[in-house]
């Protein structure tokens, strides 16, 4: 008689000690953990995607803002308006160098530039209370526009009904009580600089005559003139005045009248 006992074969449903349910539960937990990890990855990926998108938008907006700032030359135009006002009022004839320009206009515009921009009470006066303007101050404003390659020839000169007397001994001009001269007012409309060129073309619209320095009424442009600035020692200085290719559009009424 054999002592070997017959081994019973269990089905999965009859497996002892609940082994099968434990395996299923373990697999469920693993699946749940993987899903959790996958969800976290999706969330983290979404966050980084949003941050990346925000970064790209910020860069684009920054580039647009910088480009607009670079293209906006309003401040430079206003600078040239101020710089050229004392000269434009005299409507100088075209010239290709300061040496060719009218000396009286260069001198008068430099004196007026000083009067317009400086506090005259800081300068000495004569026995009649007339301001004595140092010629050195006039030279300084001339150099701001034309540079130092040319010099003013200081002398007594008349501007309309006003006489500016130059005293060689004291190196001063007498500045009588006066009003700003009537003439054109500049409105810079275009600034052009070609790549690699040392020249800058400033196209100026001439506004109709002003009745005084504080005349703020609306005036129209009557013509355009090109002011050529050449780079010297790191700065741009006026070197020529030329007729502009820009022309004032003729109104229909003017065309009919012609």
Coordinates of C-alpha atoms in Angstrom, one line a residue:
X1 CA 0.0 0.0 0.0
X2 CA 1.5 3.3 -1.1
X3 CA 2.0 6.1 1.4
X4 CA 1.9 8.8 -1.3
X5 CA -1.2 10.9 -1.0
X6 CA -2.9 12.1 -4.1
X7 CA -2.3 15.8 -4.6
X8 CA -5.4 17.9 -5.2
X9 CA -5.3 20.4 -8.1
X10 CA -7.2 23.6 -7.3
X11 CA -8.8 25.9 -9.8
X12 CA -8.2 29.6 -9.6
X13 CA -11.4 30.1 -7.8
X14 CA -10.5 27.4 -5.3
X15 CA -6.9 28.5 -4.7
X16 CA -6.2 28.4 -1.0
X17 CA -5.2 31.2 1.3
X18 CA -6.9 33.8 -1.0
X19 CA -3.7 34.1 -3.1
X20 CA -5.4 35.2 -6.3
X21 CA -7.3 38.1 -4.8
X22 CA -4.1 39.4 -3.3
X23 CA -2.5 39.5 -6.7
X24 CA -5.4 41.4 -8.2
X25 CA -5.4 43.9 -5.4
X26 CA -1.7 44.4 -5.9
X27 CA -2.1 45.0 -9.7
X28 CA -4.9 47.5 -8.9
X29 CA -2.6 49.4 -6.6
X30 CA 0.1 49.5 -9.2
X31 CA -2.3 50.8 -11.9
X32 CA -3.5 53.5 -9.5
X33 CA 0.0 54.6 -8.8
X34 CA 0.9 54.7 -12.5
X35 CA -2.2 56.7 -13.2
X36 CA -1.3 59.2 -10.4
X37 CA 2.2 59.6 -11.8
X38 CA 0.9 60.0 -15.3
X39 CA -1.6 62.7 -14.1
X40 CA 1.1 64.6 -12.3
X41 CA 3.2 64.5 -15.4
X42 CA 0.3 65.9 -17.5
X43 CA -0.2 68.7 -15.0
X44 CA 3.5 69.5 -14.8
X45 CA 3.7 69.4 -18.6
X46 CA 0.7 71.7 -18.9
X47 CA 2.2 74.2 -16.4
X48 CA 5.5 74.3 -18.2
X49 CA 3.6 74.7 -21.5
X50 CA 1.7 77.7 -20.1
X51 CA 4.9 79.2 -18.7
X52 CA 6.6 78.7 -22.0
X53 CA 3.7 80.3 -23.8
X54 CA 3.7 83.3 -21.4
X55 CA 7.5 83.6 -22.0
X56 CA 7.1 83.6 -25.8
X57 CA 4.3 86.2 -25.5
X58 CA 6.4 88.4 -23.3
X59 CA 9.3 88.2 -25.7
X60 CA 7.1 89.0 -28.6
X61 CA 5.5 92.0 -26.8
X62 CA 8.9 93.2 -25.7
X63 CA 10.3 93.0 -29.2
X64 CA 7.2 94.9 -30.6
X65 CA 7.6 97.5 -27.9
X66 CA 11.3 97.9 -28.5
X67 CA 10.7 98.1 -32.3
X68 CA 8.1 100.8 -31.8
X69 CA 10.5 102.7 -29.6
X70 CA 13.3 102.4 -32.1
X71 CA 11.0 103.6 -34.9
X72 CA 9.5 106.4 -32.9
X73 CA 11.8 109.4 -33.6
X74 CA 9.5 112.0 -32.2
X75 CA 11.9 113.1 -29.5
X76 CA 14.7 113.5 -32.1
X77 CA 12.4 115.5 -34.3
X78 CA 11.6 117.9 -31.5
X79 CA 15.3 118.3 -30.7
X80 CA 15.9 119.4 -34.3
X81 CA 12.9 121.8 -34.2
X82 CA 14.5 123.5 -31.2
X83 CA 18.0 123.5 -32.6
X84 CA 17.0 124.9 -36.0
X85 CA 14.4 127.5 -34.9
X86 CA 16.8 130.5 -34.7
X87 CA 18.1 129.7 -38.2
X88 CA 14.9 128.8 -40.0
X89 CA 13.3 132.1 -39.0
X90 CA 15.7 133.7 -41.4
X91 CA 15.0 131.3 -44.3
X92 CA 18.6 130.9 -45.3
X93 CA 19.4 130.3 -49.0
X94 CA 20.8 126.8 -49.9
X95 CA 24.5 126.3 -49.2
X96 CA 27.0 123.4 -49.2
X97 CA 29.2 124.5 -46.3
X98 CA 28.9 127.1 -43.5
X99 CA 31.6 129.1 -45.3
X100 CA 29.1 129.6 -48.2
X101 CA 26.2 130.7 -46.0
X102 CA 25.3 134.3 -45.3
X103 CA 27.5 135.5 -42.4
X104 CA 24.9 137.9 -41.1
X105 CA 22.3 135.1 -40.9
X106 CA 24.7 132.8 -39.1
X107 CA 25.7 135.6 -36.6
X108 CA 22.1 136.8 -36.0
X109 CA 20.7 133.3 -35.6
X110 CA 23.5 132.4 -33.1
X111 CA 22.8 135.6 -31.0
X112 CA 19.1 134.8 -31.0
X113 CA 19.7 131.2 -30.0
X114 CA 21.6 132.5 -27.0
X115 CA 18.9 135.0 -26.1
X116 CA 16.1 132.3 -26.5
X117 CA 17.9 129.7 -24.3
X118 CA 19.7 131.7 -21.6
X119 CA 18.6 133.7 -18.6
X120 CA 19.8 137.2 -19.6
X121 CA 19.6 138.4 -16.0
X122 CA 22.8 136.4 -15.3
X123 CA 24.9 138.7 -17.5
X124 CA 26.2 142.1 -16.6
X125 CA 24.6 145.3 -17.8
X126 CA 25.9 148.8 -18.8
X127 CA 25.1 152.1 -17.2
X128 CA 21.8 152.2 -19.2
X129 CA 20.7 148.8 -18.0
X130 CA 21.3 147.1 -21.3
X131 CA 22.4 143.5 -21.2
X132 CA 26.0 142.7 -22.2
X133 CA 26.0 139.3 -23.9
X134 CA 29.4 137.6 -23.9
X135 CA 30.5 136.6 -27.4
X136 CA 31.7 133.3 -25.9
X137 CA 28.1 132.3 -25.2
X138 CA 27.2 133.1 -28.8
X139 CA 30.1 131.0 -30.0
X140 CA 28.9 128.1 -27.9
X141 CA 25.4 128.1 -29.5
X142 CA 27.0 128.4 -33.0
X143 CA 29.1 125.3 -32.2
X144 CA 26.1 123.3 -31.1
X145 CA 24.7 123.7 -34.6
X146 CA 27.8 123.9 -36.9
X147 CA 30.6 122.3 -34.8
X148 CA 34.0 123.9 -34.2
X149 CA 35.5 123.6 -37.7
X150 CA 34.3 127.2 -38.5
X151 CA 34.1 130.3 -36.4
X152 CA 31.9 133.4 -36.2
X153 CA 33.2 136.8 -37.3
X154 CA 32.0 138.9 -34.4
X155 CA 31.0 142.5 -35.3
X156 CA 28.2 145.0 -34.9
X157 CA 25.2 144.1 -37.1
X158 CA 21.6 145.2 -37.6
X159 CA 18.6 142.8 -37.5
X160 CA 15.6 144.6 -38.9
X161 CA 15.2 147.7 -36.7
X162 CA 17.5 146.3 -34.0
X163 CA 21.2 146.9 -33.8
X164 CA 23.4 144.6 -31.8
X165 CA 26.6 146.5 -31.0
X166 CA 29.7 144.5 -30.5
X167 CA 32.4 145.8 -28.1
X168 CA 35.8 144.3 -29.1
X169 CA 37.4 145.3 -25.8
X170 CA 34.9 143.6 -23.6
X171 CA 33.9 140.9 -26.1
X172 CA 30.2 141.5 -25.6
X173 CA 27.1 142.4 -27.5
X174 CA 24.6 144.9 -26.3
X175 CA 21.1 143.3 -26.2
X176 CA 18.4 146.0 -26.3
X177 CA 14.8 145.3 -25.2
X178 CA 13.3 143.5 -28.2
X179 CA 10.8 140.9 -29.4
X180 CA 11.5 137.7 -31.2
X181 CA 11.9 138.2 -35.0
X182 CA 9.0 137.2 -37.2
X183 CA 9.6 134.4 -39.7
X184 CA 9.2 130.7 -40.4
X185 CA 9.0 128.0 -37.7
X186 CA 10.5 124.6 -38.3
X187 CA 8.5 121.3 -38.1
X188 CA 10.8 118.3 -38.7
X189 CA 8.9 115.8 -40.7
X190 CA 11.5 113.2 -41.6
X191 CA 15.0 112.1 -40.5
X192 CA 16.9 109.9 -42.9
X193 CA 20.3 108.2 -42.4
X194 CA 21.7 105.8 -45.0
X195 CA 23.6 102.8 -43.6
X196 CA 27.3 103.4 -43.5
X197 CA 26.9 107.1 -44.3
X198 CA 28.2 109.9 -42.2
X199 CA 25.3 112.2 -43.3
X200 CA 21.9 112.6 -41.9
X201 CA 19.1 114.4 -43.8
X202 CA 16.6 116.3 -41.7
X203 CA 13.6 117.3 -43.8
X204 CA 12.0 120.4 -42.3
X205 CA 8.6 121.8 -43.0
X206 CA 8.4 125.6 -42.8
X207 CA 5.3 126.7 -41.0
X208 CA 3.8 130.0 -42.1
X209 CA 5.2 133.1 -40.4
X210 CA 4.9 133.4 -36.6
X211 CA 4.0 136.7 -35.1
X212 CA 6.2 136.1 -32.1
X213 CA 8.1 133.5 -30.1
X214 CA 4.9 132.4 -28.2
X215 CA 2.6 132.3 -31.3
X216 CA 0.8 129.0 -30.8
X217 CA -1.9 129.3 -33.5
X218 CA -2.2 126.5 -36.0
X219 CA -0.2 127.2 -39.1
X220 CA 0.3 125.3 -42.3
X221 CA 3.5 124.1 -44.0
X222 CA 4.4 126.3 -46.9
X223 CA 7.5 124.5 -48.1
X224 CA 10.1 121.8 -47.2
X225 CA 13.9 122.2 -46.9
X226 CA 16.6 119.5 -46.3
X227 CA 19.1 120.2 -43.6
X228 CA 22.2 118.0 -44.0
X229 CA 24.1 117.0 -40.9
X230 CA 27.5 115.4 -41.1
X231 CA 29.1 113.3 -38.3
X232 CA 32.2 114.9 -36.8
X233 CA 33.9 113.7 -33.6
X234 CA 31.0 111.5 -32.7
X235 CA 28.3 114.2 -33.2
X236 CA 26.2 115.5 -36.1
X237 CA 26.6 119.1 -37.2
X238 CA 24.9 121.1 -39.9
X239 CA 27.0 121.1 -43.1
X240 CA 24.5 122.1 -45.8
X241 CA 21.0 123.4 -46.6
X242 CA 19.3 122.1 -49.8
X243 CA 16.0 122.2 -51.6
X244 CA 13.9 119.2 -50.7
X245 CA 12.3 116.7 -53.0
X246 CA 9.2 116.9 -50.8
X247 CA 6.7 119.4 -52.1
X248 CA 3.6 121.0 -50.6
X249 CA 0.5 119.5 -52.2
X250 CA -1.4 122.1 -54.1
X251 CA -5.1 122.4 -53.1
X252 CA -7.8 122.0 -55.7
X253 CA -8.7 125.6 -55.4
X254 CA -5.2 126.7 -56.1
X255 CA -4.9 124.4 -59.1
X256 CA -8.2 125.8 -60.5
X257 CA -6.9 129.4 -60.0
X258 CA -3.8 128.6 -61.9

